[in-house]
Amino acid sequence: MKKALYLLLSLVLLVIGGMVALTLLISSDEIKQTLIAQVKQQTGRELRIDGSVSWSFFPSVGIDIAQVQLRNPTGFPAEPLISVARAHIRVAVTPLFSRRIDIEQLELIKPQIHLFRTSQGHTNLDDLLTPATKQAGSVPAPEPTQGSGAGGYQVRVAGILIQDAELALQDQGSGQHYDLSQFNLMTGALEPGQPADIELSTDWSVTGITGHLSTKAQISYQIKESNWQAKNWQLELSLKPQSGELLEFTSRGDLQIQAINDGLEVKLAPWLVNAQLKAKELAGHWQSQGDLQATVRNGLPRVRLDTWQLTGSQKGALIPVALENISASGAWFYETQGQQLSFNHGRGEVGPLQWQGTVKALMQPMPKIAFDFQLPLLDLNWFIGAKSPQSAQQATTTQSTVTNPSEPDLRGLRSLNLEGKLTIGRLKGPKLDARDLRIATRVEDGIVALTDFSMGIYQGTITATGLLDGRTLPAKLQLSPHIKGLQIQPLLKEWTGKAPLSGAATIDGTLRWVGLLAANVRKSLSGQLKLAFYDGAVNGYNLAAKLRNAKAMLKVSASSNEVKRTDFSALTADIALQSGMASSNNISMLSPLLRVKGQGSTHLVRENLDFHLDVSVVGSSKGQGGKELDSLRHITIPLKIVGTWSDPDYQLNMDSLLKSEVQQQIKGLLPQKLPSRLGNFFN
């Protein structure tokens, strides 16, 4: 037992003796001068140590240095790059006896770091990040493994640790200034030509937005190729505005930066990015990946993002359930010199919605955008999502308070220059089912031109061209529709719930109006329309039956079993629209039995009717009871249509019918009652 105690006591005395001998053999002043000389040789910078240098032996052998400053190079403010109130250096003991200083770790506790960028784009870190060039009269720096400082000591730094630093970034060119707090930096061994592990993290705050940033990578630099590499580079960024949203962003990839003749070439491939948003009304997660390549020449970048892919999901009160998942792929390209941005070979899905297309944009002097997209199917029901009770209540409140909605202001279109095409294989909606939809539009100087529009709908086709002038408030619009073979009955049934008319419609003309609100459109609508309906019917009123019944009533008999429909082979009219009034003076309806001609008008706001028509029986038709109307052939009977769109009133003038019937009866009775000669005279 005593031997063990003596042995332990001997070891303790040996350690204490070694520490005492260490402080006696190697003075703190020698270490100070060695560090100053090494920094000068390796960086050309001035290192000032105004405080004391002292040894520490717990928890490891180290040197404490107070009041340290690393000065800025010439041409920058006199304010130091780094100022440290206290620094701690952990040193390997054994190499010291061989006159080598192996710094296991350099610790800077709560330093202040000041980074500057001049108006010419130079920073006070440039000389530390690029190899020093030899100048005339300069003393060449020794090789890292052979170099020696003051007193013949060799220095090696195994790592740097910066804790709780304050970092200030000042851009003298833009006048911007940023402050970072809780800045932490940790590196592995820093040896020229060897990779170094670096980790960095900091908290920051800019204009009411707080956040946290952390990054790490294995950095290597090849002098001959002027090539920087950051393998397995990882970046984490979070942003939290005062409103409470949280955006988290992570990035991972292999970064390579290489100097070229007149700039830099940057590659980040593969590059994987994740983003996550947490907010009251929206939450989502998205992942992007691709191969990024950027070339900077004369300060002008050119960027390509190939094999780009995006996947993600989002949920919120304003996001329909059908559109919660998204995916996309394509290739991006941006060139600063030509101010050109393009997206090629694009395709993707938003829920069940599939799309493909391209986008090209020229950013100067005014943004000019060209696009071409194709969708096989667009169902508007996908965009109908359930709203939260709060949103529904707000919508009700808004509708009740806004009694006089205002026209949208489109004068901002002056700043947009756009041209594009959209093709939709099938367009579905609550009251819509169209096919082969094609839209081509152009926006320039506040004017939107519909250069091409066509679609197949209700067994017919619709084509149109038009203009929207957004330079004034309210906007002015013009439309030239061309409709052919459109079955009007299912269209009216779908949109109004009633089908007063059926047949295949052909419509041509030009319309003009002011404003986008429905009330303003009706009041200001003007133009010309040429209408033609073929092989149809006026539903809800049987004109032939009304004539038969009117004739039969004179004989005290009538039929009430007639179908309420007036068939026609053609119904045509030229419509003139002016100040909310639609009128025509050449209404014509043809059928095997009847001919109808007339004129009239309707008010588009009040929706009233005022039409005066002349009805003639011109032929016989067994299917329509035409034989019973043979006696009315070539007799014109006035028909007046009044009332409203939803409740029309058909008024048949009986005077002509009564006169015709009386004449027929007189003609039949006179030959019997009068002498034959007089009877023949009347016949």
Coordinates of N, CA and C in Angstrom, one line a residue, residues 31-129:
I31 N 6.4 33.0 -26.9 CA 5.2 32.5 -27.6 C 4.4 33.7 -28.3
K32 N 4.4 34.8 -27.6 CA 3.7 36.0 -28.2 C 4.4 36.4 -29.5
Q33 N 5.7 36.5 -29.4 CA 6.4 37.0 -30.6 C 6.3 35.9 -31.7
T34 N 6.3 34.7 -31.4 CA 6.2 33.6 -32.4 C 4.8 33.7 -33.1
L35 N 3.7 33.9 -32.4 CA 2.4 34.0 -33.0 C 2.3 35.3 -33.9
I36 N 2.9 36.4 -33.4 CA 2.8 37.6 -34.2 C 3.6 37.4 -35.5
A37 N 4.8 36.8 -35.4 CA 5.6 36.5 -36.6 C 5.0 35.6 -37.6
Q38 N 4.4 34.5 -37.1 CA 3.7 33.5 -37.9 C 2.5 34.1 -38.7
V39 N 1.7 34.9 -38.0 CA 0.6 35.5 -38.7 C 1.0 36.5 -39.8
K40 N 2.1 37.2 -39.5 CA 2.7 38.1 -40.5 C 3.2 37.4 -41.7
Q41 N 3.9 36.2 -41.5 CA 4.4 35.5 -42.6 C 3.3 34.8 -43.4
Q42 N 2.3 34.2 -42.7 CA 1.3 33.4 -43.4 C 0.2 34.3 -44.1
T43 N -0.1 35.5 -43.5 CA -1.2 36.3 -44.0 C -0.8 37.7 -44.4
G44 N 0.3 38.1 -44.0 CA 0.7 39.5 -44.3 C 0.0 40.5 -43.3
R45 N -0.8 40.0 -42.4 CA -1.6 40.9 -41.5 C -0.8 41.1 -40.3
E46 N -1.2 42.2 -39.6 CA -0.6 42.5 -38.3 C -1.5 42.0 -37.2
L47 N -0.9 41.2 -36.3 CA -1.5 40.6 -35.1 C -1.0 41.4 -33.9
R48 N -1.9 42.0 -33.2 CA -1.5 42.8 -32.0 C -2.0 42.0 -30.8
I49 N -1.1 41.9 -29.8 CA -1.4 41.3 -28.5 C -1.0 42.3 -27.4
D50 N -2.0 43.0 -27.0 CA -1.7 44.1 -26.0 C -1.7 43.6 -24.6
G51 N -2.4 42.4 -24.3 CA -2.5 41.9 -23.0 C -1.4 40.9 -22.7
S52 N -1.6 40.2 -21.6 CA -0.6 39.2 -21.1 C -0.8 37.9 -21.8
V53 N 0.2 37.1 -21.8 CA 0.2 35.7 -22.2 C 0.6 34.9 -21.0
S54 N -0.3 34.0 -20.7 CA -0.1 33.1 -19.5 C -0.4 31.7 -19.7
W55 N 0.2 30.8 -19.0 CA 0.0 29.4 -19.1 C -1.2 29.0 -18.2
S56 N -1.9 27.9 -18.7 CA -3.0 27.3 -17.9 C -2.8 25.8 -18.1
F57 N -3.1 25.1 -17.0 CA -2.9 23.6 -17.0 C -4.1 22.8 -16.7
F58 N -5.3 23.4 -16.7 CA -6.5 22.7 -16.4 C -7.6 23.3 -17.2
P59 N -8.4 22.5 -17.9 CA -8.4 21.0 -17.9 C -7.3 20.4 -18.8
S60 N -6.6 21.3 -19.6 CA -5.5 20.8 -20.5 C -4.4 22.0 -20.5
V61 N -3.3 21.6 -21.0 CA -2.2 22.6 -21.1 C -2.6 23.6 -22.2
G62 N -2.6 24.9 -21.8 CA -3.0 25.9 -22.8 C -2.3 27.3 -22.4
I63 N -2.6 28.2 -23.3 CA -2.1 29.5 -23.2 C -3.3 30.5 -23.3
D64 N -3.4 31.4 -22.3 CA -4.4 32.4 -22.3 C -3.8 33.7 -22.8
I65 N -4.5 34.3 -23.8 CA -4.0 35.6 -24.3 C -5.1 36.6 -24.2
A66 N -4.8 37.8 -23.8 CA -5.8 38.9 -23.6 C -5.5 40.0 -24.6
Q67 N -6.6 40.6 -25.0 CA -6.6 41.8 -25.8 C -5.8 41.6 -27.1
V68 N -6.4 40.8 -28.0 CA -5.8 40.4 -29.3 C -6.6 41.1 -30.4
Q69 N -5.9 41.6 -31.4 CA -6.5 42.2 -32.5 C -5.8 41.8 -33.8
L70 N -6.6 41.4 -34.8 CA -6.1 41.1 -36.2 C -6.5 42.3 -37.1
R71 N -5.5 43.1 -37.5 CA -5.8 44.3 -38.2 C -6.3 44.0 -39.7
N72 N -7.0 45.1 -40.2 CA -7.4 45.0 -41.6 C -6.3 45.3 -42.5
P73 N -6.4 44.9 -43.8 CA -5.3 45.2 -44.7 C -5.5 46.7 -45.2
T74 N -4.5 47.1 -45.9 CA -4.5 48.5 -46.4 C -5.7 48.7 -47.3
G75 N -6.3 49.9 -47.2 CA -7.5 50.3 -48.0 C -8.8 50.0 -47.3
F76 N -8.7 49.5 -46.1 CA -10.0 49.3 -45.3 C -9.9 50.1 -44.0
P77 N -11.0 50.3 -43.4 CA -11.0 51.1 -42.2 C -10.0 50.6 -41.1
A78 N -9.7 51.5 -40.2 CA -8.7 51.2 -39.2 C -9.3 50.2 -38.2
E79 N -10.6 50.1 -38.2 CA -11.2 49.1 -37.2 C -10.7 47.7 -37.5
P80 N -10.3 46.9 -36.5 CA -9.7 45.6 -36.7 C -10.8 44.7 -37.3
L81 N -10.2 43.6 -38.1 CA -11.1 42.6 -38.6 C -11.6 41.8 -37.4
I82 N -10.8 41.4 -36.5 CA -11.2 40.6 -35.3 C -10.5 41.3 -34.1
S83 N -11.3 41.5 -33.1 CA -10.8 41.9 -31.7 C -11.4 40.9 -30.7
V84 N -10.5 40.4 -29.9 CA -10.8 39.4 -28.9 C -10.4 39.9 -27.5
A85 N -11.3 39.9 -26.6 CA -10.9 40.2 -25.2 C -10.0 39.1 -24.6
R86 N -10.4 37.9 -24.9 CA -9.6 36.8 -24.3 C -9.6 35.6 -25.3
A87 N -8.5 35.0 -25.5 CA -8.3 33.8 -26.3 C -7.6 32.8 -25.6
H88 N -7.9 31.5 -25.9 CA -7.3 30.4 -25.2 C -6.8 29.4 -26.3
I89 N -5.5 29.0 -26.1 CA -4.9 28.1 -27.1 C -4.5 26.9 -26.3
R90 N -5.0 25.7 -26.8 CA -4.6 24.4 -26.2 C -3.4 23.9 -27.0
V91 N -2.3 23.6 -26.4 CA -1.1 23.2 -27.0 C -0.7 21.8 -26.6
A92 N -0.2 21.0 -27.6 CA 0.4 19.7 -27.3 C 1.7 19.9 -26.6
V93 N 1.9 19.2 -25.5 CA 3.1 19.4 -24.6 C 4.4 18.9 -25.2
T94 N 4.4 17.6 -25.7 CA 5.6 17.0 -26.1 C 6.3 17.7 -27.2
P95 N 5.6 18.2 -28.3 CA 6.3 18.9 -29.3 C 7.0 20.2 -28.9
L96 N 6.6 20.8 -27.7 CA 7.2 22.0 -27.3 C 8.7 21.8 -27.0
F97 N 9.1 20.6 -26.5 CA 10.5 20.4 -26.2 C 11.3 20.2 -27.4
S98 N 10.6 20.0 -28.6 CA 11.3 20.0 -29.9 C 11.1 21.3 -30.6
R99 N 10.8 22.3 -29.9 CA 10.6 23.7 -30.4 C 9.6 23.7 -31.6
R100 N 8.4 23.0 -31.3 CA 7.3 23.0 -32.2 C 6.0 23.4 -31.4
I101 N 5.2 24.3 -31.9 CA 4.0 24.7 -31.3 C 2.9 24.1 -32.1
D102 N 2.3 23.0 -31.6 CA 1.2 22.3 -32.2 C -0.1 22.8 -31.4
I103 N -0.8 23.7 -32.1 CA -2.0 24.2 -31.4 C -3.2 23.2 -31.7
E104 N -3.6 22.6 -30.6 CA -4.7 21.6 -30.8 C -6.0 22.3 -31.1
Q105 N -6.2 23.5 -30.5 CA -7.4 24.3 -30.8 C -7.2 25.7 -30.3
L106 N -7.6 26.7 -31.2 CA -7.5 28.1 -30.9 C -9.0 28.5 -30.6
E107 N -9.2 29.0 -29.3 CA -10.5 29.4 -28.9 C -10.5 30.9 -28.8
L108 N -11.6 31.4 -29.4 CA -11.9 32.9 -29.2 C -13.2 33.0 -28.6
I109 N -13.2 33.6 -27.4 CA -14.4 33.7 -26.6 C -15.0 35.1 -26.7
K110 N -16.2 35.1 -27.2 CA -17.0 36.3 -27.5 C -16.2 37.4 -28.2
P111 N -15.7 37.0 -29.4 CA -14.9 38.0 -30.2 C -15.9 38.9 -30.9
Q112 N -15.4 40.0 -31.4 CA -16.1 40.9 -32.3 C -15.4 40.9 -33.7
I113 N -16.2 40.6 -34.7 CA -15.7 40.4 -36.1 C -16.4 41.4 -37.0
H114 N -15.6 42.2 -37.7 CA -16.1 43.2 -38.6 C -15.7 42.9 -40.0
L115 N -16.7 42.6 -40.9 CA -16.5 42.4 -42.3 C -16.9 43.6 -43.1
F116 N -16.1 43.9 -44.1 CA -16.3 45.1 -44.9 C -16.3 44.7 -46.4
R117 N -17.2 45.3 -47.2 CA -17.2 45.2 -48.6 C -17.2 46.6 -49.2
T118 N -16.1 46.9 -50.1 CA -16.0 48.2 -50.6 C -17.0 48.3 -51.8
S119 N -17.1 49.6 -52.3 CA -18.0 49.8 -53.5 C -17.5 49.2 -54.7
Q120 N -16.1 48.8 -54.7 CA -15.6 48.0 -55.9 C -15.8 46.5 -55.8
G121 N -16.4 46.1 -54.7 CA -16.6 44.6 -54.5 C -15.5 43.9 -53.8
H122 N -14.5 44.5 -53.3 CA -13.5 43.9 -52.5 C -13.9 43.8 -51.0
T123 N -13.4 42.7 -50.4 CA -13.7 42.5 -49.0 C -12.4 42.4 -48.2
N124 N -12.5 42.5 -46.9 CA -11.3 42.4 -46.0 C -11.0 41.0 -45.7
L125 N -11.5 40.0 -46.5 CA -11.2 38.6 -46.3 C -10.5 38.1 -47.6
D126 N -10.4 38.9 -48.6 CA -9.9 38.4 -49.9 C -8.5 37.8 -49.8
D127 N -7.6 38.5 -49.1 CA -6.3 38.1 -49.0 C -6.1 36.8 -48.2
L128 N -7.1 36.5 -47.3 CA -7.0 35.3 -46.5 C -7.6 34.1 -47.3
L129 N -8.5 34.4 -48.3 CA -9.1 33.3 -49.0 C -8.4 32.9 -50.3

